[in-house]
Short mmCIF file of C-alpha atoms and ligand atoms in Angstrom, two decimals:
data_model
loop_
_atom_site.label_atom_id
_atom_site.label_comp_id
_atom_site.label_asym_id
_atom_site.label_seq_id
_atom_site.Cartn_x
_atom_site.Cartn_y
_atom_site.Cartn_z
CA MET A 1 15.43 -0.58 -24.39
CA LEU A 2 19.18 -0.69 -23.23
CA HIS A 3 20.79 2.27 -22.07
CA LYS A 4 24.31 3.47 -22.87
CA LYS A 5 24.37 5.57 -19.88
CA LEU A 6 22.01 5.96 -16.70
CA LYS A 7 20.18 8.90 -15.56
CA PRO A 8 21.10 9.72 -11.78
CA PHE A 9 18.04 9.94 -9.21
CA PRO A 10 16.48 13.56 -8.86
CA LYS A 11 18.40 15.33 -5.88
CA ASP A 12 15.70 15.59 -3.94
CA PHE A 13 14.25 11.98 -4.27
CA PHE A 14 12.35 10.79 -1.25
CA TRP A 15 14.47 7.71 0.08
CA GLY A 16 12.69 6.40 3.16
CA ALA A 17 10.38 3.43 3.88
CA SER A 18 6.83 2.65 4.92
CA THR A 19 4.70 1.26 7.72
CA SER A 20 0.87 1.18 8.68
CA ALA A 21 -0.49 1.84 11.99
CA TYR A 22 -2.34 -1.13 12.77
CA GLN A 23 0.66 -3.26 12.09
CA VAL A 24 3.52 -1.28 13.64
CA GLU A 25 2.14 0.59 16.25
CA GLY A 26 0.82 -1.48 19.03
CA ALA A 27 -0.91 0.18 22.26
CA ASN A 28 -4.23 -0.62 19.88
CA LEU A 29 -6.71 0.32 22.52
CA GLU A 30 -4.43 2.74 24.68
CA ASP A 31 -4.72 6.49 25.27
CA GLY A 32 -8.51 6.66 23.94
CA LYS A 33 -7.91 4.82 20.89
CA GLY A 34 -11.00 3.01 19.66
CA PRO A 35 -11.03 -0.47 18.30
CA SER A 36 -10.93 -0.93 14.23
CA CYS A 37 -11.84 -3.90 12.05
CA GLN A 38 -8.27 -4.88 12.68
CA ASP A 39 -8.75 -5.11 16.54
CA VAL A 40 -11.92 -7.21 16.47
CA LYS A 41 -11.34 -9.65 13.46
CA GLU A 42 -10.33 -13.21 14.03
CA LEU A 43 -6.56 -13.80 13.79
CA PRO A 44 -5.14 -16.02 11.31
CA PRO A 45 -3.99 -19.35 13.33
CA GLY A 46 -0.30 -18.81 15.05
CA THR A 47 -0.04 -15.17 14.30
CA ALA A 48 0.48 -12.45 16.65
CA ASP A 49 -2.29 -10.20 17.98
CA LEU A 50 -2.20 -6.53 17.30
CA LYS A 51 -1.89 -5.44 20.87
CA THR A 52 1.71 -4.88 20.66
CA CYS A 53 3.15 -5.41 17.00
CA ALA A 54 6.77 -3.44 17.17
CA ASP A 55 5.41 -1.20 19.68
CA HIS A 56 6.08 1.75 17.60
CA TYR A 57 3.65 3.86 19.68
CA HIS A 58 6.02 3.77 22.62
CA HIS A 59 9.25 3.62 20.62
CA TYR A 60 8.66 6.03 17.85
CA LYS A 61 11.53 8.29 19.30
CA GLU A 62 14.17 5.45 19.30
CA ASP A 63 12.47 4.27 15.56
CA ILE A 64 12.73 7.68 13.90
CA ALA A 65 16.28 8.12 15.25
CA LEU A 66 17.15 4.64 13.45
CA MET A 67 15.54 5.85 10.31
CA ALA A 68 17.69 9.32 10.23
CA GLU A 69 20.68 7.30 10.88
CA MET A 70 20.06 5.59 7.87
CA GLY A 71 19.68 9.17 6.34
CA PHE A 72 15.72 8.70 5.33
CA LYS A 73 14.57 11.90 3.53
CA SER A 74 10.90 10.55 4.08
CA TYR A 75 8.84 8.09 6.14
CA ARG A 76 5.51 6.89 5.18
CA PHE A 77 3.34 6.00 7.81
CA SER A 78 -0.34 5.82 8.30
CA ILE A 79 -2.71 7.60 10.73
CA ALA A 80 -4.98 5.07 12.74
CA TRP A 81 -8.49 6.77 12.19
CA THR A 82 -9.53 5.26 15.60
CA ARG A 83 -6.76 6.88 17.35
CA ILE A 84 -8.22 10.17 15.96
CA LEU A 85 -11.95 9.53 16.13
CA PRO A 86 -12.32 6.73 18.26
CA ASN A 87 -15.98 6.16 17.05
CA GLY A 88 -15.17 7.12 13.25
CA THR A 89 -17.19 10.09 13.88
CA GLY A 90 -17.79 12.64 16.60
CA GLU A 91 -15.47 13.26 19.33
CA ILE A 92 -11.65 13.99 18.68
CA ASN A 93 -9.45 12.36 20.75
CA PRO A 94 -6.76 14.68 21.80
CA GLN A 95 -4.24 11.73 22.83
CA GLY A 96 -4.48 10.57 19.39
CA ILE A 97 -3.57 14.04 17.80
CA GLU A 98 -0.92 14.52 20.52
CA PHE A 99 0.77 11.18 19.34
CA TYR A 100 0.78 12.05 15.80
CA ASN A 101 2.12 15.48 16.37
CA ASN A 102 4.79 14.11 18.22
CA LEU A 103 5.87 11.50 15.52
CA ILE A 104 5.26 14.01 12.73
CA ASN A 105 7.50 16.44 14.75
CA GLU A 106 10.08 14.08 15.49
CA CYS A 107 10.38 13.29 11.71
CA LEU A 108 10.69 16.91 11.05
CA LYS A 109 13.57 17.18 13.54
CA TYR A 110 15.98 15.15 11.37
CA ASN A 111 14.55 16.61 8.16
CA ILE A 112 12.56 13.45 7.20
CA THR A 113 9.33 14.24 5.38
CA PRO A 114 6.33 12.56 6.52
CA ILE A 115 4.29 10.86 3.99
CA VAL A 116 1.01 10.06 5.37
CA THR A 117 -1.60 7.48 4.43
CA MET A 118 -4.99 8.57 5.67
CA PHE A 119 -6.56 5.02 5.50
CA HIS A 120 -4.60 1.69 5.62
CA PHE A 121 -7.03 -1.08 6.20
CA ASP A 122 -8.34 -0.15 9.60
CA MET A 123 -12.08 1.14 9.30
CA PRO A 124 -13.18 2.15 12.75
CA ASP A 125 -15.36 -0.90 14.45
CA ALA A 126 -18.18 2.00 15.32
CA LEU A 127 -18.53 2.38 11.60
CA ASP A 128 -18.40 -1.37 10.57
CA GLN A 129 -21.23 -1.95 13.06
CA ARG A 130 -23.09 0.99 10.51
CA GLY A 131 -22.25 -1.11 7.47
CA SER A 132 -18.83 0.05 6.87
CA TRP A 133 -18.26 1.29 2.92
CA SER A 134 -21.71 -0.20 2.34
CA ASN A 135 -23.38 2.60 3.89
CA ARG A 136 -23.46 5.69 1.62
CA ASP A 137 -22.57 8.03 4.64
CA SER A 138 -18.99 6.52 4.46
CA ILE A 139 -18.39 8.94 1.82
CA GLU A 140 -19.04 11.71 4.44
CA TRP A 141 -17.47 9.86 7.53
CA PHE A 142 -14.11 9.82 5.48
CA GLU A 143 -14.73 13.29 4.22
CA ASN A 144 -15.11 14.39 7.93
CA TYR A 145 -11.94 12.30 9.00
CA ALA A 146 -9.86 13.80 6.43
CA LYS A 147 -10.85 17.45 7.51
CA VAL A 148 -9.64 16.64 11.01
CA LEU A 149 -6.31 15.32 9.46
CA PHE A 150 -5.50 18.47 7.23
CA ALA A 151 -6.81 20.89 9.99
CA ASN A 152 -4.66 19.14 12.63
CA PHE A 153 -1.35 18.05 10.57
CA GLY A 154 -1.74 20.00 7.45
CA ASP A 155 0.81 22.94 8.67
CA ARG A 156 3.46 20.26 8.42
CA VAL A 157 2.16 17.35 6.17
CA LYS A 158 2.94 18.14 2.62
CA TYR A 159 2.49 14.75 1.01
CA TRP A 160 -0.90 12.58 1.56
CA LEU A 161 -1.82 9.41 0.50
CA THR A 162 -5.64 8.70 0.56
CA ILE A 163 -6.65 4.89 0.83
CA ASN A 164 -3.86 2.38 0.75
CA GLU A 165 -4.71 -0.63 -1.62
CA GLN A 166 -8.22 0.08 -2.38
CA ASN A 167 -7.87 -2.49 -5.17
CA MET A 168 -7.07 -5.14 -2.45
CA LEU A 169 -9.76 -4.00 -0.42
CA THR A 170 -12.17 -4.81 -3.12
CA LEU A 171 -10.15 -7.97 -4.46
CA VAL A 172 -9.16 -9.76 -1.42
CA GLY A 173 -10.72 -7.71 1.46
CA SER A 174 -11.60 -11.13 3.31
CA VAL A 175 -7.81 -12.13 3.43
CA ILE A 176 -6.86 -8.66 4.80
CA GLY A 177 -9.96 -9.02 7.10
CA THR A 178 -11.64 -5.62 6.11
CA LEU A 179 -14.48 -6.99 4.07
CA ARG A 180 -18.14 -6.27 5.78
CA VAL A 181 -20.89 -8.07 3.75
CA PRO A 182 -24.56 -6.95 4.83
CA GLU A 183 -26.79 -9.74 5.71
CA GLY A 184 -29.03 -10.68 2.98
CA THR A 185 -26.50 -9.83 0.26
CA LYS A 186 -27.49 -11.49 -2.89
CA ASN A 187 -24.97 -10.57 -5.37
CA LEU A 188 -21.57 -10.35 -3.57
CA THR A 189 -19.66 -8.92 -6.71
CA LYS A 190 -22.52 -5.80 -6.67
CA GLU A 191 -22.02 -5.55 -3.21
CA ILE A 192 -18.28 -5.02 -3.36
CA TYR A 193 -18.38 -2.84 -6.21
CA GLN A 194 -20.62 -0.65 -4.78
CA GLN A 195 -18.44 -0.19 -1.36
CA ASN A 196 -15.62 0.29 -3.86
CA HIS A 197 -17.93 2.99 -5.55
CA HIS A 198 -18.12 4.83 -2.07
CA GLN A 199 -14.45 4.71 -1.48
CA LEU A 200 -13.71 6.15 -5.03
CA VAL A 201 -16.15 9.20 -4.45
CA ALA A 202 -14.59 9.44 -0.86
CA GLN A 203 -11.27 9.73 -1.98
CA ALA A 204 -12.35 12.21 -4.50
CA LYS A 205 -14.00 14.35 -2.09
CA ALA A 206 -10.87 14.03 0.01
CA MET A 207 -8.34 15.18 -2.72
CA VAL A 208 -10.62 18.38 -3.70
CA LEU A 209 -10.97 19.07 -0.06
CA CYS A 210 -7.17 18.88 0.54
CA HIS A 211 -6.27 21.16 -2.46
CA LYS A 212 -8.75 23.80 -0.91
CA MET A 213 -7.71 23.44 2.72
CA LEU A 214 -3.99 23.06 1.85
CA PRO A 215 -3.18 24.85 -1.45
CA ASP A 216 0.58 23.88 -0.78
CA ALA A 217 0.00 20.21 -0.15
CA LYS A 218 0.15 17.28 -2.72
CA ILE A 219 -2.37 14.07 -2.41
CA GLY A 220 -2.56 10.85 -4.28
CA PRO A 221 -4.17 7.27 -4.41
CA ALA A 222 -1.77 4.28 -3.34
CA PRO A 223 -3.10 1.22 -5.14
CA ASN A 224 -1.09 -2.22 -5.55
CA ILE A 225 -0.07 -1.96 -9.01
CA ALA A 226 1.11 -5.22 -10.71
CA PHE A 227 1.25 -5.10 -14.51
CA VAL A 228 -0.43 -8.50 -15.71
CA TYR A 229 1.45 -10.38 -18.65
CA PRO A 230 -0.26 -12.64 -20.65
CA ALA A 231 0.67 -16.37 -20.24
CA SER A 232 1.51 -16.56 -23.67
CA CYS A 233 1.35 -14.69 -27.31
CA LYS A 234 -2.15 -16.54 -28.08
CA PRO A 235 -4.74 -13.75 -28.95
CA GLU A 236 -7.10 -14.82 -26.30
CA ASP A 237 -4.48 -14.64 -23.58
CA ILE A 238 -3.79 -11.15 -24.54
CA LEU A 239 -7.38 -10.29 -24.02
CA ALA A 240 -7.12 -11.83 -20.72
CA ALA A 241 -4.26 -10.00 -19.54
CA GLU A 242 -5.93 -6.92 -20.63
CA ASN A 243 -9.05 -7.86 -18.66
CA TYR A 244 -7.24 -8.33 -15.66
CA ASN A 245 -5.08 -5.43 -15.90
CA ALA A 246 -8.37 -3.32 -16.17
CA ILE A 247 -9.84 -5.28 -13.21
CA ARG A 248 -6.92 -5.02 -10.83
CA ASN A 249 -4.99 -1.94 -11.84
CA TRP A 250 -6.60 0.38 -14.19
CA LEU A 251 -10.10 0.87 -12.65
CA TYR A 252 -8.55 2.48 -9.65
CA LEU A 253 -6.20 4.94 -11.53
CA ASP A 254 -8.60 5.94 -14.11
CA ALA A 255 -11.13 6.69 -11.91
CA ALA A 256 -8.78 8.44 -9.64
CA VAL A 257 -6.92 10.58 -12.45
CA LYS A 258 -9.33 10.60 -15.42
CA GLY A 259 -12.53 10.70 -13.19
CA ARG A 260 -14.21 7.88 -15.08
CA TYR A 261 -14.76 4.03 -15.04
CA ASN A 262 -12.21 1.62 -16.98
CA ASN A 263 -14.72 0.32 -19.83
CA LEU A 264 -13.72 -2.88 -19.52
CA VAL A 265 -14.35 -3.10 -15.97
CA TRP A 266 -17.71 -1.57 -16.54
CA ALA A 267 -18.64 -4.23 -19.25
CA TYR A 268 -17.46 -7.00 -16.78
CA LEU A 269 -19.62 -5.37 -13.87
CA GLU A 270 -22.38 -5.53 -16.41
CA GLU A 271 -21.72 -8.86 -17.18
CA ASN A 272 -22.23 -9.73 -13.46
CA ASP A 273 -25.07 -7.47 -12.75
CA ALA A 274 -22.94 -5.76 -10.45
CA CYS A 275 -22.85 -2.20 -11.63
CA PRO A 276 -22.51 0.33 -8.88
CA VAL A 277 -25.25 2.75 -8.18
CA PHE A 278 -24.07 6.52 -8.70
CA GLY A 279 -25.50 8.72 -6.05
CA GLU A 280 -26.55 12.32 -6.91
CA GLY A 281 -23.07 14.42 -7.55
CA ASP A 282 -21.11 11.49 -7.90
CA GLU A 283 -19.90 11.79 -11.45
CA GLU A 284 -19.01 15.33 -10.71
CA ALA A 285 -17.18 14.46 -7.57
CA LEU A 286 -14.92 11.79 -9.64
CA GLN A 287 -14.14 14.41 -12.33
CA ASN A 288 -13.32 17.36 -10.10
CA ALA A 289 -10.58 15.48 -8.27
CA HIS A 290 -7.31 15.45 -9.71
CA PRO A 291 -4.38 13.95 -7.74
CA ASP A 292 -0.84 15.58 -7.82
CA PHE A 293 0.95 11.95 -7.95
CA ILE A 294 0.53 8.46 -8.00
CA GLY A 295 1.66 6.49 -4.88
CA PHE A 296 1.71 2.65 -5.69
CA ASN A 297 2.86 -0.32 -3.86
CA TYR A 298 4.74 -2.78 -6.19
CA TYR A 299 5.67 -6.42 -4.94
CA THR A 300 5.48 -8.48 -8.19
CA THR A 301 3.74 -8.78 -11.54
CA SER A 302 0.92 -11.16 -12.45
CA THR A 303 0.47 -13.42 -15.49
CA ALA A 304 -2.98 -14.34 -17.02
CA GLU A 305 -4.60 -16.91 -19.57
CA ALA A 306 -7.75 -17.28 -20.95
CA SER A 307 -10.57 -18.52 -19.19
CA ASN A 308 -13.27 -19.41 -22.31
CA ASP A 309 -15.82 -21.28 -19.77
CA TRP A 310 -18.28 -19.11 -17.63
CA ASN A 311 -18.61 -22.55 -15.55
CA GLU A 312 -15.14 -23.22 -15.34
CA GLU A 313 -14.42 -23.55 -11.26
CA LEU A 314 -11.69 -21.22 -9.62
CA GLU A 315 -10.58 -20.62 -6.24
CA PRO A 316 -10.96 -17.34 -4.88
CA ASN A 317 -7.84 -15.09 -5.16
CA ALA A 318 -5.33 -16.11 -2.32
CA ASP A 319 -3.73 -12.70 -1.15
CA GLN A 320 -2.44 -9.60 -2.52
CA GLN A 321 -0.12 -11.05 -5.12
CA THR A 322 -1.91 -14.51 -6.01
CA ALA A 323 -4.65 -14.45 -8.24
CA ARG A 324 -6.78 -17.24 -9.25
CA GLY A 325 -9.16 -15.60 -11.77
CA GLU A 326 -12.59 -15.16 -12.75
CA ALA A 327 -14.59 -17.60 -15.14
CA GLY A 328 -14.92 -16.15 -18.47
CA PHE A 329 -12.57 -13.23 -18.00
CA TYR A 330 -8.96 -14.38 -16.99
CA LYS A 331 -7.26 -17.40 -15.19
CA GLY A 332 -4.19 -16.58 -12.98
CA PHE A 333 -1.13 -18.26 -14.09
CA LYS A 334 1.90 -19.21 -12.58
CA ASN A 335 4.97 -17.29 -14.45
CA PRO A 336 7.89 -20.16 -14.98
CA ASN A 337 10.20 -17.10 -15.45
CA LEU A 338 10.49 -15.96 -11.88
CA MET A 339 11.55 -17.17 -8.50
CA GLN A 340 9.44 -16.76 -5.57
CA THR A 341 9.88 -15.48 -2.06
CA GLU A 342 9.60 -17.88 0.80
CA PHE A 343 6.17 -16.99 1.42
CA GLY A 344 5.29 -17.94 -2.49
CA TRP A 345 5.13 -14.39 -3.94
CA GLU A 346 6.97 -14.10 -7.38
CA ILE A 347 9.85 -11.87 -8.02
CA ASP A 348 10.17 -9.53 -11.09
CA PRO A 349 12.53 -6.69 -10.72
CA ILE A 350 12.11 -6.25 -14.51
CA GLY A 351 8.32 -6.38 -13.90
CA PHE A 352 8.86 -3.13 -11.78
CA ARG A 353 10.37 -1.16 -14.69
CA VAL A 354 7.57 -2.41 -16.94
CA THR A 355 4.90 -1.07 -14.62
CA ILE A 356 6.57 1.95 -14.20
CA ARG A 357 6.81 2.43 -17.76
CA GLU A 358 2.95 1.58 -18.22
CA LEU A 359 2.00 3.73 -15.20
CA TYR A 360 3.87 6.78 -16.66
CA ASP A 361 2.58 6.20 -20.10
CA ARG A 362 -1.02 6.03 -18.97
CA TYR A 363 -1.13 8.78 -16.71
CA HIS A 364 1.90 11.10 -17.23
CA LEU A 365 2.12 11.81 -13.04
CA PRO A 366 4.86 11.77 -11.06
CA LEU A 367 5.15 8.49 -9.52
CA LEU A 368 5.81 7.59 -5.59
CA VAL A 369 6.78 4.05 -4.75
CA THR A 370 5.11 3.69 -1.54
CA GLU A 371 5.52 -0.01 -0.94
CA ASN A 372 7.90 -2.75 -2.29
CA GLY A 373 10.07 -5.45 -0.27
CA LEU A 374 10.89 -9.12 0.72
CA GLY A 375 9.00 -10.86 3.14
CA ALA A 376 11.31 -13.80 4.65
CA TYR A 377 12.11 -15.55 8.30
CA ASP A 378 15.09 -13.37 9.13
CA LYS A 379 17.28 -14.93 11.99
CA LEU A 380 19.22 -12.83 14.99
CA GLU A 381 22.29 -14.64 15.38
CA ASP A 382 24.81 -12.76 17.90
CA GLY A 383 22.93 -9.54 17.46
CA LYS A 384 23.31 -9.55 13.77
CA ILE A 385 20.86 -10.53 10.82
CA HIS A 386 22.50 -11.34 7.80
CA ASP A 387 19.65 -10.45 5.14
CA ASN A 388 21.57 -10.52 1.98
CA TYR A 389 18.64 -11.96 0.19
CA ARG A 390 16.88 -8.76 1.09
CA ILE A 391 19.72 -6.71 0.11
CA LYS A 392 19.52 -8.41 -3.39
CA TYR A 393 15.96 -7.75 -3.79
CA LEU A 394 16.20 -4.07 -3.08
CA TYR A 395 19.18 -3.76 -5.14
CA GLU A 396 17.44 -5.36 -7.92
CA HIS A 397 14.32 -2.91 -7.65
CA ILE A 398 16.15 0.14 -7.06
CA LYS A 399 18.59 -0.52 -10.48
CA GLN A 400 14.99 -0.79 -12.54
CA ILE A 401 13.75 2.43 -10.95
CA GLN A 402 16.84 4.18 -12.39
CA LEU A 403 16.44 2.42 -15.88
CA ALA A 404 12.69 3.82 -15.48
CA ILE A 405 14.07 7.23 -14.86
CA THR A 406 16.48 6.71 -18.01
CA ASP A 407 13.36 5.70 -19.90
CA GLY A 408 11.85 9.43 -18.97
CA ALA A 409 9.56 8.58 -16.01
CA GLU A 410 9.36 10.81 -13.22
CA MET A 411 9.95 9.38 -9.84
CA LEU A 412 9.38 11.24 -6.48
CA GLY A 413 10.98 8.46 -4.51
CA TYR A 414 11.47 4.95 -2.78
CA ASN A 415 9.44 3.90 0.23
CA PRO A 416 10.02 0.05 0.38
CA TRP A 417 7.87 -2.14 2.95
CA SER A 418 9.43 -1.94 5.78
CA ALA A 419 10.96 0.59 7.94
CA ILE A 420 10.93 -1.83 10.82
CA ASP A 421 9.72 -5.13 11.33
CA LEU A 422 6.04 -5.44 11.72
CA VAL A 423 2.86 -7.91 11.57
CA SER A 424 2.12 -8.95 8.28
CA THR A 425 -1.65 -8.46 6.72
CA HIS A 426 -2.36 -12.46 7.36
CA GLU A 427 0.82 -14.21 7.96
CA GLY A 428 2.35 -13.05 11.41
CA ILE A 429 5.48 -11.27 12.48
CA ARG A 430 7.69 -14.25 11.42
CA LYS A 431 6.93 -12.63 7.83
CA ARG A 432 9.64 -9.92 8.29
CA TYR A 433 10.26 -6.96 6.14
CA GLY A 434 12.28 -4.43 7.74
CA PHE A 435 15.71 -2.88 7.79
CA ILE A 436 15.21 -2.65 11.57
CA TYR A 437 14.71 -6.06 13.68
CA VAL A 438 12.37 -6.15 16.38
CA ASP A 439 12.75 -9.00 19.07
CA THR A 440 9.68 -10.58 19.42
CA THR A 441 7.61 -13.40 17.93
CA ASP A 442 4.01 -14.70 17.08
CA GLU A 443 4.06 -16.77 20.16
CA LYS A 444 5.18 -14.30 22.66
CA VAL A 445 5.97 -10.85 22.91
CA GLY A 446 9.86 -10.66 23.26
CA SER A 447 12.31 -7.38 24.58
CA LEU A 448 11.21 -5.42 21.47
CA GLU A 449 14.95 -4.59 21.24
CA ARG A 450 15.87 -3.27 18.17
CA TYR A 451 18.55 -4.35 15.67
CA ARG A 452 20.17 -3.05 12.63
CA LYS A 453 19.99 -5.79 10.03
CA ASP A 454 22.85 -6.04 7.37
CA SER A 455 20.16 -4.16 4.90
CA PHE A 456 20.24 -1.15 7.38
CA PHE A 457 23.81 -0.58 6.46
CA TRP A 458 23.59 -1.17 2.81
CA TYR A 459 20.22 1.08 2.55
CA LYS A 460 22.18 4.19 4.60
CA LYS A 461 24.93 3.41 1.83
CA VAL A 462 22.44 3.74 -1.02
CA ILE A 463 21.01 7.01 0.25
CA ALA A 464 24.21 8.61 1.22
CA SER A 465 25.34 8.46 -2.59
CA ASN A 466 21.79 9.08 -4.07
CA GLY A 467 21.58 5.79 -5.38
CA GLU A 468 24.87 5.75 -7.04
CA ASP A 469 26.46 3.36 -4.67
CA LEU A 470 24.47 0.16 -4.74
CA SER A 471 27.51 -2.40 -4.29
CA PHE A 472 27.24 -5.18 -1.64
C1 LIG B 1 0.66 -4.52 1.17
C2 LIG B 1 0.12 -3.78 2.31
C3 LIG B 1 0.93 -3.84 3.70
C4 LIG B 1 1.84 -5.03 3.87
C5 LIG B 1 2.25 -5.52 2.49
C6 LIG B 1 3.07 -7.24 2.75
O1 LIG B 1 -0.41 -5.30 0.45
O2 LIG B 1 -0.48 -2.55 1.81
O3 LIG B 1 0.16 -3.49 4.51
O4 LIG B 1 1.42 -5.77 4.84
O5 LIG B 1 1.30 -5.74 1.39
O6 LIG B 1 1.83 -8.12 2.55
P1 LIG B 1 1.75 -8.99 3.81
O7 LIG B 1 1.64 -8.19 5.17
O8 LIG B 1 0.56 -9.58 3.69
O9 LIG B 1 3.04 -9.95 3.62
#
């Protein structure tokens, strides 16, 4: 649809950016913090360890001041479960509580609304030892952790996100370093979807608890949503795209919003003999939970073509944005209409609008963009970083949000990845996303000095004009 006149961004739109604890904080075993699965995983070769990252733990005041200088209205960060509960359950670490109190208060000092992710890829190692999400007790562990968060921070945190990219934990957990498979597992798909089921129930219980303990707070899920296009208008390809849309996207939101499993996914699980076992009360738990909004990460769309052979050999999915397919259901397809980033992710700003339109049509809930962004090899030259490629990427995506608003979608905010350079999930700190450059490399920790990239100044202007001035 062409629009003759664009609607403005809402007055209280959350312009900000995102980070996650294990990727930005460093100090990963300091001040009483216990190890998470990220701290004990084998690192991909040549990538920075997680001891220092951007050292946000020690630089948070400077970092929040820089975010305030950009005019941030919101800062989306995650709380490290093991900073609060070093063993995942049991004793609370007062230094962990103090750190997040300080971080939250520092945001509020500048009128930056904290948007807190409760769980971002960092299961406590102590709980991994007890079977991780495979253990049904994980529902209780997460609910208990949620209670501690709401009790300690709920007086000031009004926006909560449950589990970051649960769909990626399920689809590419081994790439992100989160997947734990119990010895003797015979049917891996069944095992993974049982873990996924526990997460869905844990999330549902946390949402109900949030509404009970904090009646004026809002809570929602934060999956990675990428609309799936068919590779052609062949009817078989349309079916394949529907299959992958259901497996990648709708399963998670149908469960979170409608309290039930998507029927296409259920059929897929039946075919694989992989349906999760429901415990007592699970069905009710799913139905009782009602998110207030949908948080979602968008990087690019996917494309699928038919896979008409059960025995077709397909490689496993490469990462969050690179799907290879599932024999008999769909096959990943390289979209010839899209450019790619230096790291091989397709770039599709129009797909952002397509995704928003579809999301709003399906769920009719306000939408909060919790991630979007461009990973690139930035260069520091004479104290400057000329990242015009990032500005262009952000410009094109923000434009599409405005078009989607004009289409009638209710948008709460835009929090791209990332506020500041940090360590990527599996490609090191050389893959930079931030508005703020951090002087450090994969090979060795640098001065950690902060530099404002060109995108910093551009985003500042965008925020000051509430999205009216996107020029560059
Ligand atoms: C999302 C994750 C983030 C983040 C981002 C970029 O999937 O929620 O944690 O890292 O993608 O991905 P990567 O770090 O792999 O480049």
